[in-house]
Amino acid sequence: MSWFSALPGFLVALVVLLGPGLLWGAILGLRRLTLLALAGPLSVTAVVVASEVASLAGVRWSLGPLFGVSAGVALVLWLIRRRFRDALAMDPGGPLRRTLIAWGVAALPVGLITLWIFGDPENIAQSHDNIFHLNAIRYIAESGNASSPNLGYLGTRAPTFYPAGWHALVAVVLMSSGLSIPAAINVVNLAIVLAVWSFGCLFLVTRVTGERRAALLSAAVLSGAYSSFPYLLYEFGVVYPFMLSLALLPAVLGLVVQLMRVGSPLRTTTAGNLLLLLGVLPGLALAHPSSLVGALGLSLPMVLAAAYSRLRRDNKAPWKTLLPTGAFLAVLAVAWMNLRPARSSSDNWDELGNAGQALVEVVLHSPLYRPPAYLAAALTLAGAVVVLRRRRHRWTLALYALAAMLFVVANWKEVPDLRWIVAGVWYNDFFRISAMLPVAGIILASLGAVALIDVAARRPAVRSFLRGQGGSRKRAAAVVVVLLLVGVALAPLGAVQRGVTEAAAKYRFTENSQLLTSQELALIQRLPEKVEEGAVIVGVPLTGASLSYSYTGIPTLLPYGVLPSSAAGKVVYAALDEMSTNPEVCPAVEETGVRYVLDFGISSVHPGETERAAGLEDLTRENGFERVDSEGTAALYRVTGC
């Protein structure tokens, strides 16, 4: 499949990801950058709300419920705006042309790099969590249920909560475009980065600087200058729901800056900002709850800066500032300590991390043992100097320091209790936390870039050059183009280069790829020709065998994890190859419907590790198995002994 043939699906993804938000935002009076930056977050809210409404109403998840909910909410917003127009006024922003040029500068290099990482539209990330993600999308498409309270365990156990925002988004694109599941994933992720992350970064930075050309272009260049977002999350885990939530975070924090009035003076109202925050938070929460907690935590510097400013300058009673500030701190503390997984879920991180190394990495923007991000690190240092000298926007330095603290403490394995209190929301997973560093650091780095541009523009020699022959406008435009080309060229040097190389290596089918080899994929693609309708396949999930469900729709006994929940399923995995001697096996085979075994060997998706199931090892004719098909070392067996 070519990217050109995937283009219609990409356009469907853009419509789903931006359409509802553009409609809602336009009704609320949003314009230009604000409208474009909030369209994605509002649309994700439309997706998650519509998927829950559809589930409650017993309606299959599709574009129908999404359009219905979008239209219904649009009507409510129209009535609210008609009644409270002045109270919901929002700043119109700067020229649209300037915004679109900056977006192009941001989106083009990130988009091209993303296409190179993915390689082919139907490549998949060869990572552990992708077993669940691909099968979850198939499950939603077949069951018609994209509800977060029901997604966990994919219908094989009692329903349990799993944030379904990303899966609902991909599933509705899948069902509306005719793409395969891997291609739907890739076009949606591309759309998320281009339409949500890029506009969100421009929005966040300009809430502090104002919509100056220099600020917009600096933010555009820097949005692709960090290795840990988006490039890390293309392949780590893969934690695609967390990736979506972080792409939403810049726009959410930009609204907080507006609400707290700690940035550039804007013609916005408190009621308008609160309504917009109310509109984007459901999408953030059901994309991934940890990022809702992260948004609260990263809002702390803005809230404290606003409170300090008002206490110093206002003549109003102090309690009018202290009371809401205290309420926010209470909400933050409760959310931080309660919206987190069980402590046992972080056990695999207990012996990992190096706090000293992490401290160096946050200074150099080189998390996870990567080379320094030269441009981002230099501009962040410049930004820190600027805010300290000018005594303005010092909270931006505190914002990055807070994110850096989370990363360092998450690496500090010698203090497990403190580590859990600080980083337990993210399983003590410093990989995930590293992906928040760009969100927290891009404002500071952009302030540094703008300050350097301003200093250079004031120098007599520069001003004289710009006013030389040919007119200042043409020369200024040429200088801007040159600076942009230099910035775009410098941005990937160091950390991004390494991150992109590592990510691309995860998106290639080879004879040795970690999750699914090219031979295993070829065998899976022939399964519909070999397996009769109604039969269930069993395989060892971590060898990639369970992906047969996502690719073909043929049910597999265990579409996720490592152990089945039912007693019969446990018997199959423990003793299927004992059919001739163990009287429990054949009743278990009948109960589960297992008719075939997909044998992908013992190599786990985790490099260097093996994965075995005791009952799926002796697949001989004597033990009741018949080889039906094979490709290289991968083989399909029919169960004949029962």
XYZ file of C-alpha atoms in Angstrom:
642
model
C 0.000 0.000 0.000
C 1.299 3.492 -0.819
C 0.859 6.700 1.136
C -0.992 8.117 -1.864
C -3.605 5.361 -1.647
C -3.862 6.028 2.104
C -4.578 9.731 1.480
C -8.407 9.390 1.548
C -8.135 7.693 4.937
C -5.874 10.476 6.175
C -8.477 13.035 5.108
C -11.139 11.083 6.996
C -8.874 11.170 10.059
C -8.528 14.949 9.739
C -12.304 15.376 9.452
C -12.904 13.288 12.577
C -10.044 14.900 14.483
C -10.893 18.508 13.603
C -14.492 18.651 12.365
C -16.499 18.663 15.615
C -14.047 21.048 17.281
C -14.101 23.490 14.381
C -17.891 23.514 14.531
C -18.057 24.019 18.294
C -15.258 26.578 18.330
C -16.748 28.637 15.521
C -20.103 28.756 17.330
C -18.325 29.971 20.468
C -16.667 32.744 18.488
C -13.138 31.320 18.332
C -11.074 32.554 15.426
C -7.766 31.887 13.692
C -5.067 30.252 15.835
C -7.314 29.706 18.839
C -9.923 27.960 16.703
C -7.361 25.760 14.948
C -5.482 24.885 18.152
C -8.601 23.945 20.111
C -10.353 22.115 17.273
C -8.416 18.918 17.967
C -8.909 18.819 21.762
C -12.598 19.657 21.402
C -12.998 16.983 18.736
C -11.393 14.366 20.983
C -13.963 15.299 23.620
C -16.669 14.837 20.978
C -15.280 11.373 20.187
C -15.115 10.181 23.799
C -18.510 11.620 24.745
C -20.166 10.195 21.623
C -18.622 6.759 22.196
C -19.959 6.675 25.768
C -23.405 7.907 24.698
C -23.519 5.280 21.957
C -22.630 2.554 24.456
C -25.287 3.661 26.936
C -27.893 3.882 24.171
C -26.986 0.487 22.748
C -25.995 2.020 19.409
C -22.995 0.771 17.457
C -20.009 3.088 17.425
C -19.660 4.855 14.075
C -19.732 8.276 12.466
C -23.482 8.439 13.163
C -23.253 8.833 16.961
C -20.279 11.178 16.525
C -22.192 13.469 14.165
C -25.304 13.289 16.345
C -23.508 14.266 19.540
C -21.502 16.959 17.723
C -24.708 18.500 16.361
C -26.496 18.292 19.711
C -23.662 19.955 21.605
C -23.374 22.564 18.840
C -27.013 23.513 19.397
C -26.465 23.854 23.160
C -23.369 26.004 22.585
C -25.279 28.218 20.157
C -27.944 28.826 22.791
C -25.298 29.572 25.440
C -23.428 31.984 23.174
C -26.654 33.713 22.166
C -27.490 34.300 25.834
C -23.996 35.103 27.154
C -22.133 36.530 24.144
C -20.216 39.247 26.019
C -19.289 36.952 28.912
C -17.712 34.449 26.494
C -15.690 36.873 24.371
C -12.362 35.537 23.098
C -9.373 37.271 21.569
C -9.541 37.102 17.732
C -5.782 36.598 17.449
C -3.365 37.661 14.756
C -3.502 37.234 10.982
C -4.485 33.763 9.791
C -1.846 33.796 7.054
C 0.908 34.194 9.639
C -0.488 31.290 11.660
C -0.729 28.988 8.648
C 2.832 29.756 7.558
C 4.093 28.938 11.053
C 2.032 25.751 11.083
C 3.580 24.744 7.761
C 7.062 25.273 9.208
C 6.127 23.056 12.160
C 4.205 20.376 10.307
C 6.307 19.793 7.199
C 9.520 18.464 8.809
C 7.685 16.535 11.535
C 5.330 15.049 8.951
C 8.128 13.991 6.626
C 10.111 12.467 9.479
C 6.997 10.622 10.649
C 6.383 9.192 7.188
C 9.996 8.011 7.085
C 9.664 6.389 10.520
C 6.505 4.520 9.534
C 7.941 3.559 6.161
C 4.869 1.864 4.708
C 1.307 2.755 5.787
C 0.751 -0.853 6.875
C 3.841 -1.188 9.052
C 3.276 -1.582 12.787
C 5.316 -0.658 15.843
C 7.107 -3.843 16.867
C 6.387 -3.270 20.551
C 4.690 -5.110 23.392
C 1.592 -2.966 23.966
C 0.698 -3.046 20.286
C -0.754 -6.535 20.803
C -3.494 -4.938 22.873
C -3.896 -1.827 20.719
C -4.366 -3.618 17.401
C -6.700 -6.212 18.890
C -8.660 -3.519 20.749
C -9.394 -1.713 17.496
C -10.585 -4.970 15.923
C -12.726 -5.612 19.017
C -14.362 -2.172 18.779
C -15.023 -2.565 15.065
C -16.677 -5.968 15.610
C -18.537 -5.268 18.878
C -19.492 -1.677 18.069
C -18.585 -0.709 21.643
C -15.873 1.933 22.179
C -16.705 2.708 25.803
C -13.803 3.222 28.224
C -15.497 1.346 31.125
C -15.802 -1.725 28.867
C -12.617 -1.840 26.803
C -10.253 -3.550 29.257
C -9.790 -7.294 28.610
C -11.553 -6.966 25.213
C -14.674 -8.822 26.281
C -12.841 -11.889 27.617
C -13.544 -11.014 31.261
C -15.861 -8.777 33.231
C -15.655 -5.241 31.774
C -12.985 -3.014 33.263
C -11.844 0.557 32.603
C -9.269 1.372 29.949
C -9.058 4.870 28.414
C -10.555 4.353 24.972
C -10.247 7.801 23.392
C -7.450 6.898 20.980
C -8.960 3.504 20.144
C -12.400 5.027 19.495
C -10.795 7.600 17.201
C -8.851 5.004 15.197
C -11.819 2.623 15.054
C -14.192 5.201 13.599
C -11.576 6.142 10.973
C -11.059 2.451 10.218
C -14.776 1.816 9.730
C -15.233 4.956 7.623
C -12.225 4.712 5.323
C -11.718 1.108 4.278
C -8.128 1.127 5.529
C -6.520 -1.809 7.289
C -6.002 -1.542 11.042
C -2.249 -0.770 10.776
C -2.861 1.897 8.110
C -5.679 3.461 10.157
C -3.359 3.663 13.159
C -0.616 5.335 11.156
C -2.799 7.931 9.434
C -4.490 8.828 12.735
C -1.159 9.221 14.514
C 0.129 11.356 11.649
C -2.989 13.527 11.879
C -2.588 13.860 15.649
C 0.945 15.175 15.340
C 0.234 17.501 12.431
C -3.146 18.889 13.465
C -3.106 18.712 17.275
C 0.510 18.886 18.437
C 1.743 21.459 15.904
C -1.126 23.904 16.384
C -1.075 23.298 20.138
C 2.594 24.292 20.417
C 1.958 27.528 18.504
C -0.997 28.272 20.768
C 0.841 27.584 24.026
C 3.876 29.717 23.211
C 1.876 32.668 21.892
C -0.283 32.773 25.023
C 2.916 34.026 26.685
C 4.583 35.994 23.905
C 1.603 37.201 21.920
C 1.159 36.202 18.293
C 4.368 37.784 17.082
C 5.876 36.408 13.907
C 9.150 35.616 15.680
C 7.348 33.708 18.429
C 5.204 31.716 16.036
C 8.147 30.691 13.893
C 10.339 29.888 16.907
C 7.630 27.656 18.352
C 7.177 26.036 14.949
C 10.846 25.095 14.670
C 11.056 23.915 18.278
C 7.949 21.731 18.075
C 10.057 19.182 16.210
C 13.307 19.684 18.137
C 12.705 17.170 20.948
C 13.315 13.430 20.713
C 10.908 12.399 23.464
C 7.831 13.809 21.752
C 6.522 12.808 19.357
C 9.245 10.452 18.152
C 9.731 8.393 21.324
C 6.034 7.610 21.632
C 5.843 6.260 18.095
C 7.674 3.181 19.330
C 7.986 3.045 23.119
C 5.418 0.693 24.617
C 3.715 1.631 22.355
C 1.613 3.945 24.492
C -0.518 5.482 21.759
C -3.300 6.664 24.136
C -0.675 8.518 26.194
C 0.711 9.997 22.985
C -2.712 11.408 22.106
C -3.097 12.879 25.589
C 0.290 14.617 25.412
C -0.524 16.030 21.989
C -3.560 17.666 23.644
C -1.561 19.056 26.560
C -0.102 22.238 24.963
C -3.567 23.547 24.079
C -4.865 22.718 27.570
C -1.972 24.511 29.258
C -2.418 27.444 26.893
C -5.975 27.813 28.179
C -4.650 27.760 31.743
C -2.212 30.565 30.874
C -5.138 32.591 29.503
C -7.318 31.841 32.499
C -4.619 32.788 35.009
C -3.615 35.864 32.959
C 0.095 35.227 33.443
C 1.062 35.641 29.801
C 0.501 38.205 27.082
C -2.522 40.495 27.611
C -5.413 38.962 25.688
C -9.043 39.941 25.296
C -10.453 36.829 26.898
C -12.979 36.366 29.666
C -12.773 34.100 32.683
C -16.099 32.482 31.804
C -14.962 31.856 28.231
C -11.719 30.200 29.319
C -13.510 28.069 31.906
C -16.040 26.894 29.323
C -13.257 25.961 26.914
C -11.383 24.086 29.643
C -14.585 22.254 30.474
C -14.809 21.349 26.807
C -11.304 19.917 26.437
C -10.820 18.110 29.767
C -13.103 15.108 29.037
C -11.090 14.347 25.928
C -7.836 14.659 27.872
C -9.108 12.429 30.683
C -10.313 9.622 28.396
C -7.286 9.879 26.133
C -5.224 9.076 29.235
C -6.068 10.016 32.856
C -2.406 10.439 33.805
C -2.200 13.465 31.517
C -5.184 15.026 33.268
C -3.193 14.748 36.495
C -0.134 15.986 34.617
C -2.073 19.014 33.370
C -3.074 19.838 36.951
C 0.514 19.488 38.127
C 2.017 21.540 35.306
C -0.602 24.239 35.934
C 0.781 24.786 39.437
C 3.409 27.408 38.452
C 0.754 29.430 36.578
C -1.694 29.260 39.461
C 0.907 30.300 42.045
C 2.243 33.080 39.802
C -1.270 34.454 39.343
C -1.989 34.263 43.066
C 1.274 36.027 43.955
C 0.631 38.786 41.418
C -2.888 39.427 42.669
C -1.882 39.450 46.315
C 0.787 42.049 45.531
C -1.231 44.332 43.299
C -4.913 44.004 44.145
C -6.642 45.825 46.947
C -9.234 43.088 47.286
C -9.448 40.939 50.407
C -6.652 38.301 50.338
C -9.094 35.465 50.954
C -10.596 36.021 47.493
C -7.258 34.879 46.067
C -6.205 32.407 48.733
C -9.477 30.476 48.774
C -9.541 29.433 45.087
C -5.787 28.825 45.179
C -6.201 26.564 48.186
C -9.068 24.759 46.488
C -6.882 24.117 43.447
C -4.071 22.765 45.639
C -6.528 20.446 47.368
C -7.864 19.138 44.049
C -4.309 18.647 42.809
C -3.291 16.718 45.946
C -6.359 14.464 45.853
C -5.979 13.754 42.141
C -2.228 13.184 42.433
C -2.570 10.588 45.175
C -5.697 8.828 43.936
C -5.689 8.853 40.126
C -2.849 6.369 39.883
C -2.428 2.634 39.315
C -1.638 0.112 42.045
C 1.924 0.306 43.296
C 2.586 -3.254 42.129
C 2.166 -2.059 38.531
C 5.498 -0.223 38.767
C 7.549 -3.232 39.924
C 9.335 -3.578 36.592
C 10.838 -0.090 37.076
C 12.143 -0.695 40.622
C 15.749 -1.368 39.615
C 15.888 1.052 36.699
C 16.952 4.693 36.605
C 19.925 6.935 37.315
C 19.020 10.249 38.940
C 22.420 11.858 38.359
C 22.354 11.041 34.669
C 18.748 12.252 34.469
C 19.753 15.620 35.934
C 22.290 16.110 33.156
C 19.765 14.962 30.570
C 17.140 17.565 31.485
C 19.725 20.308 31.082
C 20.830 19.036 27.673
C 17.364 17.891 26.535
C 18.888 14.447 25.986
C 16.671 12.065 27.967
C 17.209 8.312 27.891
C 20.940 8.395 27.155
C 20.626 10.268 23.881
C 22.956 12.977 22.559
C 22.150 16.591 23.475
C 19.386 18.356 21.583
C 21.701 21.209 20.681
C 19.197 23.795 19.481
C 16.601 23.150 22.201
C 19.237 23.099 24.956
C 20.882 26.340 23.814
C 17.597 28.209 23.456
C 16.319 26.913 26.801
C 19.452 28.288 28.472
C 18.937 31.597 26.684
C 15.300 31.636 27.778
C 16.253 31.013 31.404
C 18.671 33.937 31.324
C 16.034 36.165 29.742
C 13.274 35.478 32.264
C 15.650 35.853 35.199
C 17.043 39.169 33.953
C 13.744 40.668 32.867
C 11.834 39.369 35.907
C 8.899 38.492 33.703
C 7.310 35.101 33.138
C 9.566 33.438 35.693
C 6.905 30.800 36.122
C 8.021 29.394 32.744
C 11.346 28.479 34.337
C 9.469 26.915 37.255
C 7.325 24.992 34.780
C 10.310 23.331 33.161
C 11.972 22.802 36.542
C 8.830 21.007 37.737
C 8.766 18.664 34.732
C 12.508 18.107 35.142
C 11.985 17.248 38.814
C 9.394 14.627 37.862
C 11.849 13.060 35.422
C 14.793 13.088 37.835
C 12.824 11.664 40.773
C 11.325 8.983 38.505
C 14.945 7.933 37.841
C 15.864 8.021 41.559
C 15.506 4.351 42.421
C 17.291 4.758 45.762
C 14.255 6.545 47.296
C 11.348 4.267 46.361
C 8.713 5.908 48.574
C 9.428 9.441 47.326
C 9.648 8.089 43.808
C 6.200 6.534 44.094
C 4.636 9.693 45.564
C 6.080 11.875 42.803
C 6.012 9.591 39.766
C 3.559 6.823 40.616
C 0.896 8.414 38.432
C 3.061 7.279 35.502
C 4.061 3.876 37.000
C 7.491 5.403 37.862
C 8.030 5.143 34.098
C 10.607 7.816 33.297
C 10.197 7.120 29.574
C 6.627 8.430 29.724
C 7.612 11.366 31.932
C 10.406 12.314 29.521
C 7.718 12.889 26.888
C 6.292 15.735 28.999
C 9.567 17.665 28.977
C 8.972 19.234 25.525
C 5.515 20.454 26.575
C 7.012 22.139 29.629
C 10.151 23.409 27.926
C 8.985 24.830 24.612
C 7.808 28.139 26.119
C 11.152 28.823 27.766
C 13.105 27.892 24.648
C 10.843 30.053 22.471
C 11.338 33.006 24.801
C 15.070 32.520 24.368
C 14.754 32.430 20.581
C 12.583 35.551 20.477
C 14.964 37.434 22.761
C 17.956 36.563 20.553
C 16.064 37.697 17.459
C 15.129 40.973 19.171
C 18.713 41.623 20.269
C 20.006 40.939 16.758
C 17.336 43.134 15.155
C 18.343 46.102 17.325
C 21.995 46.002 16.304
C 22.894 48.904 13.986
C 24.698 46.677 11.500
C 21.668 44.412 11.151
C 19.276 47.309 10.790
C 21.524 48.896 8.194
C 21.701 45.639 6.236
C 17.919 45.232 6.245
C 17.477 48.783 4.966
C 19.998 48.382 2.144
C 19.380 48.221 -1.571
C 16.277 46.356 -2.649
C 14.112 47.477 0.230
C 13.946 46.336 3.799
C 10.900 44.110 3.242
C 12.589 41.854 0.684
C 15.788 41.598 2.659
C 13.904 40.936 5.879
C 11.916 38.193 4.193
C 15.107 36.628 2.864
C 16.702 36.729 6.312
C 13.624 35.094 7.844
C 13.706 32.307 5.264
C 17.405 31.689 5.868
C 16.918 31.618 9.650
C 14.037 29.197 9.276
C 16.051 26.868 7.059
C 18.930 26.959 9.514
C 16.582 26.335 12.446
C 14.800 23.445 10.739
C 18.184 21.936 9.838
C 19.584 22.338 13.364
C 16.476 21.175 15.240
C 16.912 17.424 14.616
C 20.663 17.348 15.333
C 21.638 15.147 18.261
C 18.795 13.669 20.288
C 16.177 13.740 17.535
C 18.491 11.973 15.089
C 18.975 9.118 17.541
C 15.312 8.997 18.474
C 14.161 8.908 14.870
C 16.624 6.135 13.989
C 15.474 4.039 16.951
C 11.808 4.609 16.141
C 12.203 3.745 12.450
C 13.877 0.457 13.348
C 10.678 -0.564 15.159
C 8.516 -0.084 12.041
C 10.086 -2.611 9.712
C 8.967 -6.181 9.013
C 12.049 -8.376 8.798
C 12.891 -12.021 9.451
C 13.911 -10.983 12.966
C 11.498 -8.168 13.874
C 10.524 -8.272 17.517
C 6.738 -8.605 17.524
C 5.811 -9.998 14.128
C 8.310 -11.191 11.540
C 7.702 -11.021 7.804
C 7.249 -14.821 7.758
C 4.722 -14.739 10.599
C 2.797 -11.952 8.891
C 2.635 -13.932 5.652
C 1.224 -16.939 7.514
C -1.351 -14.801 9.349
C -2.537 -13.321 6.062
C -3.310 -16.841 4.771
C -5.340 -17.855 7.827
C -8.767 -17.034 6.313
C -8.023 -19.632 3.623
C -7.123 -22.326 6.184
C -9.372 -21.744 9.212
C -13.094 -22.424 9.040
C -15.635 -19.966 10.364
C -16.330 -20.260 14.082
C -12.975 -21.796 14.980
C -10.778 -20.241 17.666
C -6.994 -20.005 17.387
C -4.646 -20.302 20.345
C -1.076 -19.019 20.462
C 1.419 -17.430 22.826
C 0.533 -13.707 22.788
C 3.998 -12.269 23.400
C 5.379 -14.098 20.348
C 2.970 -12.067 18.202
C 0.583 -14.981 17.578
C -2.401 -13.141 19.095
C -2.207 -10.515 16.350
C -3.963 -13.048 14.134
C -7.198 -11.588 15.543
C -6.439 -7.993 14.541
C -5.347 -8.946 11.024
C -8.078 -11.484 10.182
C -10.910 -11.168 12.684
C -10.559 -14.872 13.506
C -10.974 -15.058 17.292
C -7.982 -15.944 19.414
C -8.279 -17.388 22.894
C -6.058 -14.741 24.451
C -5.983 -11.394 22.589
C -3.827 -9.671 25.233
C -1.572 -10.368 28.207
C -0.088 -13.695 29.206
C -2.754 -15.712 31.060
C -6.403 -16.458 30.255
C -9.038 -15.845 32.910
C -11.239 -18.916 32.480
C -10.440 -22.313 33.960
C -10.852 -23.935 30.546
C -8.469 -21.452 28.966
C -5.865 -22.169 31.624
C -6.129 -25.886 30.922
C -5.587 -25.264 27.198
C -2.446 -23.208 27.788
C -1.102 -25.593 30.404
C -1.909 -28.988 28.900
C -3.269 -28.911 25.320
C -0.478 -31.212 24.134
C -1.630 -33.818 26.704
C -4.940 -34.546 24.913
C -4.290 -38.282 24.820
C -3.483 -38.582 28.532
C -5.232 -35.718 30.377
C -9.043 -36.073 30.634
C -9.480 -32.339 31.357
C -8.145 -31.193 28.007
C -10.838 -32.167 25.511
C -13.706 -30.686 27.567
C -11.643 -27.475 27.786
C -11.118 -27.547 24.006
C -14.859 -27.916 23.452
C -15.681 -25.109 25.873
C -13.205 -22.637 24.376
C -13.782 -23.589 20.738
C -10.056 -23.942 20.110
C -9.434 -25.722 16.798
C -6.019 -24.401 15.725
C -2.631 -23.561 17.243
C -0.484 -20.792 15.792
C 3.117 -21.582 16.662
C 5.520 -18.636 16.406
C 8.267 -20.245 18.459
C 9.408 -18.977 21.839
C 11.035 -15.628 21.002
C 9.298 -12.905 22.993
C 8.580 -9.383 21.798
C 11.008 -8.366 24.551
C 14.501 -8.694 23.014
C 16.549 -11.525 24.438
C 13.614 -13.063 26.315
C 11.589 -16.190 25.634
C 7.910 -16.905 26.209
C 6.486 -20.388 26.613
C 3.125 -22.049 27.231
C 3.525 -25.558 28.571
C 0.560 -26.919 26.619
C 1.677 -25.528 23.257
C 5.165 -27.051 23.019
C 4.770 -30.678 21.902
C 2.732 -30.134 18.735
C 3.223 -33.594 17.242
C 0.876 -35.880 15.318
C 1.095 -38.363 18.192
C -0.182 -35.702 20.595
C -3.142 -34.794 18.401
C -1.921 -32.052 16.031
C -1.728 -31.787 12.241
C 0.404 -29.171 10.504
C -1.834 -27.242 8.089
C 0.442 -24.468 6.860
C 3.827 -22.947 7.551
C 6.104 -20.073 6.566
C 9.699 -20.393 7.624
C 9.671 -21.329 11.311
C 6.058 -20.170 11.822
C 3.417 -22.891 11.620
C -0.334 -23.455 11.894
C -1.597 -26.706 13.447
C -5.096 -28.179 13.506
C -6.198 -29.811 16.760
C -7.202 -33.377 15.795
C -6.900 -35.226 19.083
C -10.333 -34.276 20.480
